[in-house]
Structures are given as C-alpha cells and as structure tokens.
C-alpha cells in the first residue's frame, strides 16, 4: 500500500480521529461589516443545543406545560430510504465540516467552501476534540453504542449522591425506551458483510475476554433490507460512519425532539448560532444570536431574554460560552471550577490490520460486539469493533475503539488575545489506563502477527469530550449552576470528565432525565 493510500485509509478508518487537527479555520465572513436586522424577543425558557441533554430538557419541560425555544447552530439532516443526506468519510465534501472548524481532515488539507457541516474540531494543547453541529447534536454522528455503566464502576467517576440505583430503575430504562435500543440479529451477523464482527468476537473469546452484543438505537430491519437489495447500502457497507442516510437510527432528532415538537410547545430554530450570553442587571439572561445561512453568513441578529437558560451545546461549546462570559464580566461570580474537570473519556481508536486473514470488505456496521472488561472497577475498560468506511480495496483491516476509567483531567482557560476559551490537556493524559488496560486488551484481541495503528498516538483526539461545567464543582446534580439563578447545564459539560468505561450518550441522557424530574417538581413555576 503506498504511503498516500495508507494515509488516506487510516484517515477514513479512524473516521476523522487522526485528521481533524489544528489548521486554518474555514470562515464565511470576509471582514466587511454587513448591516442586518436586529430582533428582540422574550421567552419563558431557552435551550441552547439539540443533542441528548437539549432533547431531554425540551421534551420534559414541554410535557410540564413550559413553552421552550430550542436554538441549534446547525441544520436539520433528514434521512430516509436511499437518501444522500450525510457526507462520506471516504470521499469528504463540504457537508463534513462546520464552517468555523479546522480544515485539515484525514491527514489532508481540504480546501472546502464554507458550509454549516456536521463536524467541528476544537484544537488545544495536546488534544483535538470533536463535536457535531445539527438538529440532534452528537446523536447524528455517533456510532450508537448505548452502554450503561455498572454500579461499582459508576461510583469511581460520579458522586454517590447521584443514586445509581434510582437511575438504574428509572432513568436509564427510560432512555433505552426512547431510543428503542436493540442488538443486532444473528441473521445479520452471519452474513458475509459482518465477517469483521465475527472475527473480533472469536479473537476476544480466544483471549479469554468477555464478549457481548452492544445495544444500539437502530431498527436492524433496515440493514436486513439492505442485504435484500431493497435499499442502497448504508449500514451494511460501513457508509454510516458520519450519519446513516437510510434512516432507522433513533437519533435525538427523530425521538426526543420530534416528541417535543409534537407537544406544540417547543419551537426549534436551526441555523441559530449563539455567540454570547450575559446576565442582565435584573438577573435575567440575555443571549446574542446570529441567524445564519448554510455558508455561515449572518442574516439577522437576535437579542433574546429569558428567566431560564439551559446550556446544552455540548461539553466544548457550553464550556467555551460560559468561560468566555465569566472572563469578560458578562456573568459575574461564576464558580471557580468553571472550565475544569474536563476529560476525553479516555478514548482510543486503532486500525487493526491482519494480512493473514480477511476481515471483510465491505464491512457492515455500525457496531455489533464489544468486550466489557469491568471486573476491576478501578481499571475498567471497554473495547468494541467498528466497521471501516467503504474502500475500493480489501485492506485486511477494521477499527477497534477503546475507552476506560481515568482520573486525567484538563481545562479550558480564557485567552484575551483570541477572545476565546482554549483547551489545555496534559501531554500524558489518560496514559495510566491506556498503558495498563486499553492497549493490552487491544493487543490481546488482535493477537500476534497483527499490526495495530494507534491513531491517538498520531494525533491525540476524542469524540467524547466531557466536563468543563461539572457537577459538584460548578453545578449541582440537577445542573443548576451554583450561585446563578435560572442558569442550568444539562449536557456533556455536566459530566465530570469520564463516563465509567462507557461511551457517554446513555449517561448524559439519563442524568438529564433525572435532573428534569427534579426541575419540573422544584423549579417549574418559580425559576422556570
């Protein structure tokens, strides 16, 4: 394989994990001021962001009778059989990048025209963190692994007061029901397209490791219909790495947000980018919002006011907005812990190559099996196999993804010269769990004679940024920002840096469900 071909393959297989590094930003503005209309509005409750936290908050407040304005900077991404909505990791175009993101993708410099695309990379010291833009947030692009932490592992990362027993009985099952979780049927797994999943399971069992099917928010009948030739492949050839075109994926936009809109009390405004927040003299919250087109050009400025502001823009953008507002005096007296307790969930992505054995091409996905190594709570780690995007050759390769418990933490600091909050991550962050558990587990599964390419060693990155406005140091367990009446955080920023050897989606949603149970009882009618 030539150097260029191998580099391109590694980029596609890592699904942007090694390529969205620091580089020139794509911006729609030309520096020439343009006069646009200014609109002022007042709303009872405003939610910023439409991922798991924003979806839960909007639905549960609406069901409690509260009218909600939900602001989302990105677009809607509608899906359905044979749709071509999402970009391809193998052949990226402008749809892949948020117009203010870095332009270096898959190890290549891409000269893309500005567009309100799916992914934004936030580059800082020793780390590039990725987040999504679009109605549905991170659920649009996540693979869908929906894992609930075991109780003893949960308590290594979360306060005991969070009450795992109640969440296990009430909130995790509620999320599972909303997302319609299901494991892949054997009929699908036994097909030629899922050879890599079967080899992974065989190798893991041979190494003495546990293997289980991973619950996914997917109607697997769509994948079976693809095999039957009823749809263009999207699941069964790995093409869904950056969104599943055919539908059947129960992402937040088609579950929580659709249900919220159906109440008649939630207004979703896409392509509304919040640029600043501040606390007014009367204690209410003021938002400065740009209504933009798909190039990022500003069409209208909005100044919105509310008594109740719920931050759900994701760990990166919620934290950046709050750190910037605090540093500039727009929100005085923020907790000292703001910006801290930030972590990567100890993400690790490998390309596993074994030239002695075919792993299949094309490879069905997104995810079927995982190895949950949780017997030691202090060293719990998970490894799953994920499909590679469609390629024109058989690379004898597939993707392994690991994450585990970790105490490594970084922070966001305000830099006045850039007028931005900048990520600081220690150079040896997550090394303990990587060296002692994740790395050895991956080696054991791959076995002797295989080659493992650690994409994080090439460019440290995470698809699961967590913390920045974490419970305990910045917020209470229900997301109320300490000392800030009517300000809430209900997204990944609330999670203290690590999700207990699980990908974070289930826990972010379950924590938000728990919080909304309390907020509806205690705050609606007074603060909200």
C-alpha positions as CSV (number, residue, x, y, z in Angstrom):
1,X,0.0,0.0,0.0
2,X,1.5,3.4,-1.0
3,X,2.1,6.0,1.7
4,X,-0.6,8.2,0.3
5,X,-3.1,5.3,0.0
6,X,-2.3,4.1,3.5
7,X,-2.6,7.6,5.0
8,X,-6.0,8.1,3.3
9,X,-7.2,4.7,4.5
10,X,-6.1,5.4,8.1
11,X,-8.0,8.7,7.9
12,X,-11.2,7.1,6.6
13,X,-11.0,4.1,9.0
14,X,-10.4,6.4,12.0
15,X,-13.4,8.5,10.9
16,X,-11.6,11.8,11.4
17,X,-9.9,10.8,14.6
18,X,-6.4,11.4,13.3
19,X,-7.1,14.2,10.8
20,X,-9.1,17.0,12.3
21,X,-6.1,18.6,13.8
22,X,-5.1,22.2,14.2
23,X,-5.1,24.1,11.0
24,X,-6.6,27.1,9.2
25,X,-10.3,27.7,10.1
26,X,-12.9,27.9,7.4
27,X,-14.9,31.1,7.9
28,X,-17.7,32.6,5.9
29,X,-17.1,36.2,6.9
30,X,-14.9,38.5,4.7
31,X,-14.2,41.0,7.4
32,X,-16.5,43.5,5.7
33,X,-19.3,44.6,8.1
34,X,-22.8,43.9,6.8
35,X,-25.9,45.6,8.2
36,X,-28.5,43.1,9.2
37,X,-31.8,43.4,11.0
38,X,-31.9,43.2,14.8
39,X,-34.8,41.4,16.5
40,X,-35.6,41.4,20.2
41,X,-37.7,38.6,21.8
42,X,-38.5,37.3,25.3
43,X,-39.1,33.7,26.1
44,X,-40.0,31.7,29.2
45,X,-37.3,29.1,28.7
46,X,-34.5,28.8,26.2
47,X,-32.4,25.7,25.5
48,X,-29.1,26.0,23.6
49,X,-28.2,22.8,21.7
50,X,-30.3,19.9,20.5
51,X,-28.3,16.8,21.5
52,X,-29.1,14.4,24.3
53,X,-29.3,17.0,27.0
54,X,-31.2,19.6,25.0
55,X,-33.6,17.0,23.6
56,X,-34.4,15.6,27.1
57,X,-34.8,19.1,28.6
58,X,-37.1,20.4,25.8
59,X,-39.4,17.4,25.8
60,X,-39.8,17.1,29.6
61,X,-40.3,20.9,30.1
62,X,-42.9,20.9,27.3
63,X,-44.7,18.0,28.9
64,X,-44.8,20.0,32.1
65,X,-46.5,22.9,30.2
66,X,-43.5,25.1,29.7
67,X,-43.1,26.7,26.2
68,X,-39.5,26.3,25.1
69,X,-37.3,27.9,22.4
70,X,-34.7,25.5,21.3
71,X,-31.7,27.0,19.4
72,X,-29.4,24.9,17.3
73,X,-26.5,26.3,15.3
74,X,-26.6,23.5,12.7
75,X,-29.0,22.3,10.1
76,X,-31.6,19.6,10.0
77,X,-30.3,16.4,8.4
78,X,-33.4,14.4,7.2
79,X,-33.0,10.7,6.4
80,X,-35.0,8.0,4.6
81,X,-34.5,5.0,2.3
82,X,-31.9,5.8,-0.4
83,X,-31.3,9.4,0.9
84,X,-27.9,11.0,0.3
85,X,-28.1,13.4,3.2
86,X,-24.8,12.8,5.0
87,X,-21.2,13.1,3.8
88,X,-18.9,10.2,3.2
89,X,-15.8,9.6,5.4
90,X,-14.1,8.0,2.3
91,X,-14.9,10.9,0.0
92,X,-15.4,14.0,2.1
93,X,-17.1,17.2,0.8
94,X,-18.2,20.5,2.3
95,X,-21.0,18.7,4.3
96,X,-18.4,17.2,6.6
97,X,-17.1,20.5,8.2
98,X,-18.7,23.2,10.3
99,X,-17.7,26.4,8.6
100,X,-15.6,27.6,11.6
101,X,-13.8,24.2,12.0
102,X,-10.2,23.4,11.2
103,X,-9.8,22.4,7.5
104,X,-7.2,19.7,7.9
105,X,-9.1,16.4,7.6
106,X,-8.0,12.8,7.4
107,X,-4.4,14.0,7.3
108,X,-5.1,16.1,4.2
109,X,-5.6,19.8,3.8
110,X,-9.1,20.3,2.2
111,X,-10.0,23.5,0.5
112,X,-13.7,23.3,1.2
113,X,-16.1,26.1,0.7
114,X,-17.7,27.3,3.9
115,X,-20.7,25.3,5.0
116,X,-22.7,24.6,8.1
117,X,-21.5,21.0,8.0
118,X,-21.6,18.2,10.6
119,X,-18.3,18.3,12.5
120,X,-16.3,20.9,14.4
121,X,-12.8,20.2,15.6
122,X,-11.6,22.2,18.7
123,X,-7.8,22.0,18.9
124,X,-5.9,22.8,22.1
125,X,-2.8,21.8,23.9
126,X,-2.1,18.1,23.2
127,X,-5.7,17.4,22.2
128,X,-8.2,17.8,19.4
129,X,-11.8,17.3,20.5
130,X,-14.7,16.8,18.1
131,X,-18.3,17.8,18.3
132,X,-21.3,17.8,16.0
133,X,-23.5,20.5,14.5
134,X,-27.1,19.8,13.6
135,X,-30.5,19.1,15.0
136,X,-29.9,16.0,17.0
137,X,-26.3,17.0,18.0
138,X,-23.8,14.2,18.6
139,X,-26.5,11.6,18.0
140,X,-26.3,12.3,14.3
141,X,-22.7,11.1,14.0
142,X,-22.2,8.7,17.0
143,X,-21.9,5.0,16.2
144,X,-24.7,4.4,18.6
145,X,-23.1,2.2,21.3
146,X,-25.5,2.6,24.2
147,X,-23.9,1.3,27.3
148,X,-24.9,1.8,31.0
149,X,-22.1,1.7,33.5
150,X,-22.0,-1.0,36.2
151,X,-22.7,0.4,39.7
152,X,-19.2,-0.1,41.1
153,X,-17.6,1.4,38.0
154,X,-20.1,4.3,38.0
155,X,-19.1,5.2,41.6
156,X,-15.4,5.6,40.6
157,X,-16.4,8.6,38.5
158,X,-19.6,10.0,39.8
159,X,-20.8,11.3,43.2
160,X,-22.5,8.8,45.4
161,X,-25.4,11.2,45.7
162,X,-26.3,10.7,42.1
163,X,-28.0,7.5,43.2
164,X,-27.2,4.8,40.7
165,X,-29.9,2.5,42.0
166,X,-32.7,5.0,41.1
167,X,-31.1,5.8,37.7
168,X,-30.8,2.1,37.0
169,X,-34.5,1.5,37.9
170,X,-36.0,4.7,36.3
171,X,-33.8,6.9,34.1
172,X,-31.6,4.5,32.1
173,X,-34.6,2.4,31.2
174,X,-36.5,5.5,30.2
175,X,-33.7,6.5,27.8
176,X,-33.4,3.0,26.4
177,X,-37.1,3.0,25.7
178,X,-37.0,6.4,24.0
179,X,-34.0,5.3,21.8
180,X,-35.6,1.9,21.1
181,X,-32.4,0.0,21.8
182,X,-31.8,-3.4,20.2
183,X,-28.9,-5.7,19.5
184,X,-28.0,-6.9,16.0
185,X,-29.9,-10.1,15.0
186,X,-27.9,-13.3,14.3
187,X,-29.3,-13.4,10.7
188,X,-27.4,-10.1,10.0
189,X,-24.3,-11.1,11.9
190,X,-24.0,-14.4,10.0
191,X,-23.9,-12.5,6.6
192,X,-20.7,-12.0,4.7
193,X,-20.7,-8.3,5.4
194,X,-20.3,-8.8,9.1
195,X,-17.2,-11.0,8.9
196,X,-15.1,-8.5,10.9
197,X,-17.6,-8.6,13.8
198,X,-17.4,-12.4,13.9
199,X,-13.6,-12.4,13.8
200,X,-13.5,-9.8,16.6
201,X,-15.7,-12.0,18.8
202,X,-13.7,-15.1,18.0
203,X,-10.4,-13.4,18.8
204,X,-11.7,-11.8,22.0
205,X,-13.1,-15.1,23.3
206,X,-9.9,-16.9,22.4
207,X,-8.0,-14.4,24.5
208,X,-10.3,-15.2,27.5
209,X,-12.1,-11.9,27.3
210,X,-15.9,-11.3,27.7
211,X,-17.9,-10.7,24.6
212,X,-21.4,-9.3,24.3
213,X,-23.7,-7.7,21.8
214,X,-23.9,-3.9,22.2
215,X,-27.3,-2.3,22.5
216,X,-27.8,0.2,19.6
217,X,-30.5,2.8,18.8
218,X,-31.2,1.0,15.5
219,X,-34.0,-0.7,13.7
220,X,-32.0,-3.5,12.3
221,X,-34.6,-4.3,9.7
222,X,-33.1,-1.5,7.7
223,X,-29.8,-3.4,7.5
224,X,-31.6,-6.6,6.6
225,X,-33.5,-4.8,3.8
226,X,-30.2,-3.5,2.5
227,X,-28.9,-7.1,2.3
228,X,-32.1,-8.0,0.4
229,X,-31.4,-5.2,-2.1
230,X,-34.3,-3.0,-1.1
231,X,-32.1,0.0,-0.3
232,X,-28.7,1.4,-1.3
233,X,-26.3,0.2,1.4
234,X,-25.7,2.5,4.4
235,X,-25.4,0.1,7.4
236,X,-24.1,-3.0,5.6
237,X,-21.1,-1.3,3.9
238,X,-19.9,0.9,6.7
239,X,-21.1,4.1,5.0
240,X,-22.9,5.3,8.1
241,X,-19.7,6.4,9.9
242,X,-20.9,10.1,9.7
243,X,-24.6,9.6,9.7
244,X,-26.9,6.9,8.4
245,X,-28.7,8.0,5.2
246,X,-31.3,5.3,5.1
247,X,-32.9,6.1,8.4
248,X,-33.7,3.6,11.1
249,X,-31.3,5.2,13.5
250,X,-33.2,6.5,16.5
251,X,-31.1,9.7,16.9
252,X,-32.3,12.5,19.2
253,X,-33.9,14.5,16.3
254,X,-36.4,11.7,15.5
255,X,-37.0,10.7,19.1
256,X,-36.8,13.3,21.8
257,X,-37.0,16.4,19.6
258,X,-39.8,15.0,17.4
259,X,-41.8,14.2,20.5
260,X,-41.1,17.7,21.9
261,X,-42.2,19.4,18.8
262,X,-45.4,17.2,18.7
263,X,-46.4,18.8,22.1
264,X,-46.9,22.1,20.3
265,X,-44.9,23.9,23.0
266,X,-41.3,23.6,21.5
267,X,-40.1,25.8,18.7
268,X,-36.8,24.5,17.1
269,X,-34.8,27.1,15.3
270,X,-32.0,25.6,13.3
271,X,-29.1,27.7,11.9
272,X,-29.2,30.0,15.0
273,X,-25.7,30.4,16.4
274,X,-25.4,31.7,20.0
275,X,-22.4,34.0,20.2
276,X,-22.6,35.5,23.7
277,X,-24.6,35.1,26.9
278,X,-24.8,37.5,29.8
279,X,-26.7,38.2,33.0
280,X,-28.7,41.5,32.9
281,X,-28.9,43.9,35.8
282,X,-32.3,42.5,36.7
283,X,-30.9,39.0,36.9
284,X,-32.5,37.7,33.7
285,X,-30.4,36.1,30.9
286,X,-29.6,37.8,27.6
287,X,-28.5,35.8,24.5
288,X,-26.9,37.3,21.4
289,X,-27.7,35.0,18.5
290,X,-26.8,35.1,14.8
291,X,-29.3,33.6,12.4
292,X,-27.1,32.3,9.6
293,X,-27.4,30.7,6.1
294,X,-25.6,27.5,5.1
295,X,-22.4,29.4,4.3
296,X,-22.3,30.9,7.8
297,X,-23.3,34.4,6.5
298,X,-25.3,36.3,9.1
299,X,-28.8,37.1,8.1
300,X,-30.2,38.6,11.3
301,X,-29.0,39.4,14.8
302,X,-31.3,38.4,17.7
303,X,-31.2,39.6,21.3
304,X,-33.2,37.1,23.4
305,X,-34.1,37.3,27.0
306,X,-35.3,34.7,29.4
307,X,-35.6,33.8,33.1
308,X,-34.4,30.2,32.5
309,X,-31.4,29.4,30.3
310,X,-30.5,25.8,29.7
311,X,-27.0,25.2,28.3
312,X,-26.9,22.0,26.2
313,X,-24.5,22.9,23.4
314,X,-22.1,20.1,24.4
315,X,-19.1,20.0,26.6
316,X,-17.0,22.1,24.2
317,X,-19.3,24.9,23.3
318,X,-21.2,25.1,26.6
319,X,-17.9,25.4,28.4
320,X,-16.5,27.9,25.9
321,X,-19.5,30.2,26.1
322,X,-19.6,30.1,29.9
323,X,-15.8,30.6,30.4
324,X,-15.7,33.5,27.9
325,X,-18.8,35.1,29.6
326,X,-17.3,34.8,33.0
327,X,-13.8,36.1,32.0
328,X,-15.4,39.2,30.3
329,X,-17.6,40.0,33.3
330,X,-20.8,39.2,31.4
331,X,-21.7,36.6,34.1
332,X,-20.1,37.7,37.4
333,X,-19.4,35.3,40.3
334,X,-19.2,32.1,38.4
335,X,-17.9,29.1,40.4
336,X,-14.1,28.8,40.5
337,X,-14.2,25.3,39.0
338,X,-15.6,26.5,35.7
339,X,-13.6,25.2,32.7
340,X,-12.0,22.4,34.8
341,X,-12.7,18.7,35.4
342,X,-12.6,18.2,31.6
343,X,-11.7,14.8,30.2
344,X,-11.6,12.8,27.0
345,X,-13.4,9.7,28.3
346,X,-10.0,8.0,27.7
347,X,-11.0,7.5,24.0
348,X,-8.6,5.4,21.9
349,X,-9.1,4.4,18.2
350,X,-6.9,1.8,16.5
351,X,-6.7,0.4,13.0
352,X,-6.3,-3.3,13.3
353,X,-4.6,-5.0,10.3
354,X,-4.0,-8.7,9.8
355,X,-2.7,-9.6,6.3
356,X,-3.1,-13.3,7.0
357,X,-6.9,-13.1,7.3
358,X,-9.6,-11.2,5.5
359,X,-11.7,-9.1,7.8
360,X,-14.2,-8.4,5.0
361,X,-14.8,-5.6,2.5
362,X,-17.3,-4.1,2.6
363,X,-17.8,-4.2,6.4
364,X,-21.3,-4.0,7.9
365,X,-21.8,-1.7,10.9
366,X,-22.0,0.4,12.8
367,X,-21.2,-1.8,15.9
368,X,-22.2,-5.4,16.8
369,X,-19.9,-6.7,19.5
370,X,-17.8,-5.4,22.4
371,X,-15.6,-6.7,25.2
372,X,-16.7,-5.1,28.6
373,X,-13.8,-5.7,31.0
374,X,-15.3,-4.2,34.1
375,X,-14.5,-6.8,36.9
376,X,-12.0,-4.4,38.4
377,X,-13.8,-1.0,38.8
378,X,-10.6,0.9,39.2
379,X,-9.2,-0.4,35.8
380,X,-12.5,-0.9,33.9
381,X,-12.1,-0.7,30.1
382,X,-14.2,-1.5,27.0
383,X,-13.1,-2.4,23.5
384,X,-15.6,-2.5,20.6
385,X,-15.2,-3.3,16.9
386,X,-16.5,-0.8,14.4
387,X,-16.7,-1.0,10.6
388,X,-14.4,0.8,8.2
389,X,-16.0,3.1,5.6
390,X,-16.3,1.7,2.0
391,X,-13.0,1.3,0.2
392,X,-12.0,0.2,-3.3
393,X,-9.7,-2.5,-1.9
394,X,-9.6,-5.1,0.8
395,X,-7.3,-3.6,3.4
396,X,-7.4,-6.7,5.7
397,X,-8.3,-4.1,8.4
398,X,-11.0,-3.0,10.8
399,X,-11.4,-0.4,13.6
400,X,-11.1,-1.1,17.3
401,X,-12.3,1.6,19.8
402,X,-11.4,1.6,23.5
403,X,-12.3,3.7,26.5
404,X,-11.9,3.3,30.2
405,X,-11.9,4.9,33.6
406,X,-9.4,7.7,34.0
407,X,-8.6,10.4,36.5
408,X,-6.7,12.6,33.9
409,X,-8.3,16.0,33.6
410,X,-7.7,19.1,31.5
411,X,-9.3,22.5,31.5
412,X,-10.4,25.5,29.4
413,X,-8.7,28.9,30.0
414,X,-9.8,32.2,28.6
415,X,-7.2,33.8,26.3
416,X,-7.9,37.5,25.9
417,X,-5.9,37.9,22.7
418,X,-8.0,35.3,20.9
419,X,-11.2,36.3,22.9
420,X,-11.8,32.6,23.3
421,X,-11.6,29.7,25.8
422,X,-8.6,27.4,24.9
423,X,-8.3,23.7,25.8
424,X,-5.3,22.7,27.9
425,X,-4.7,18.9,28.1
426,X,-1.7,17.2,29.8
427,X,0.7,15.5,27.4
428,X,0.5,12.3,29.4
429,X,-3.3,12.5,29.9
430,X,-5.0,9.0,30.1
431,X,-1.6,7.3,29.9
432,X,-2.3,5.1,33.0
433,X,-5.5,3.4,31.7
434,X,-4.1,3.3,28.1
435,X,-0.8,1.6,29.1
436,X,-2.2,-0.7,31.7
437,X,-5.5,-1.8,30.2
438,X,-6.8,-0.5,26.9
439,X,-3.6,-1.1,25.0
440,X,-3.0,-4.6,26.4
441,X,-6.7,-5.5,25.7
442,X,-6.5,-4.4,22.1
443,X,-3.2,-6.3,21.7
444,X,-4.8,-9.5,23.1
445,X,-7.7,-9.3,20.8
446,X,-5.6,-8.6,17.7
447,X,-3.2,-11.4,18.5
448,X,0.4,-12.0,17.3
449,X,1.1,-11.2,13.7
450,X,-1.3,-8.3,13.6
451,X,-0.5,-4.6,13.1
452,X,-2.2,-2.0,15.3
453,X,-2.1,1.6,14.3
454,X,-2.9,3.8,17.3
455,X,-4.5,6.9,15.7
456,X,-4.4,8.8,19.0
457,X,-0.6,8.4,19.1
458,X,-0.5,10.2,15.8
459,X,-2.9,13.0,16.7
460,X,-4.4,12.9,20.3
461,X,-8.2,13.2,19.8
462,X,-11.6,12.5,21.4
463,X,-15.1,12.1,20.1
464,X,-16.4,12.1,23.7
465,X,-15.4,15.4,25.3
466,X,-16.9,15.7,28.9
467,X,-16.8,18.2,31.7
468,X,-16.0,21.9,31.9
469,X,-19.0,22.8,34.0
470,X,-19.1,19.6,36.0
471,X,-21.5,18.6,38.8
472,X,-20.0,19.3,42.2
473,X,-17.6,22.0,41.3
474,X,-19.8,24.2,39.0
475,X,-23.3,22.7,39.1
476,X,-25.5,20.7,41.5
477,X,-26.5,17.2,40.5
478,X,-29.6,18.7,38.6
479,X,-27.5,21.0,36.5
480,X,-28.2,24.2,38.4
481,X,-25.1,26.5,38.1
482,X,-24.1,27.4,41.7
483,X,-24.9,30.9,42.6
484,X,-26.6,31.7,39.2
485,X,-30.4,31.7,39.5
486,X,-32.1,30.3,36.4
487,X,-28.9,29.1,34.7
488,X,-28.6,25.3,34.0
489,X,-26.1,22.9,32.4
490,X,-27.6,19.7,31.1
491,X,-25.2,18.2,28.6
492,X,-21.8,16.5,28.5
493,X,-20.3,19.6,30.2
494,X,-22.0,18.4,33.4
495,X,-20.3,15.0,33.4
496,X,-17.0,15.1,35.3
497,X,-14.6,14.1,32.6
498,X,-15.2,10.4,32.3
499,X,-18.2,8.1,31.8
500,X,-17.1,4.9,33.7
501,X,-15.8,2.8,30.8
502,X,-18.8,3.6,28.6
503,X,-19.5,5.9,25.7
504,X,-21.4,8.9,27.3
505,X,-24.7,9.1,25.4
506,X,-26.8,6.9,27.7
507,X,-25.4,8.6,30.9
508,X,-25.8,12.1,29.6
509,X,-29.4,11.4,28.7
510,X,-30.1,9.6,32.0
511,X,-28.6,12.3,34.1
512,X,-30.7,14.9,32.2
513,X,-33.8,12.7,32.7
514,X,-33.1,12.6,36.4
515,X,-32.5,16.3,36.6
516,X,-35.7,17.1,34.7
517,X,-37.7,15.0,37.1
518,X,-36.4,17.3,39.9
519,X,-36.5,20.6,38.0
520,X,-40.2,20.0,36.9
521,X,-41.1,19.4,40.5
522,X,-39.0,22.1,42.2
523,X,-38.2,24.8,39.6
524,X,-41.1,25.0,37.1
525,X,-43.4,27.7,38.2
526,X,-40.7,29.6,40.1
527,X,-37.4,29.7,38.4
528,X,-38.7,28.3,35.1
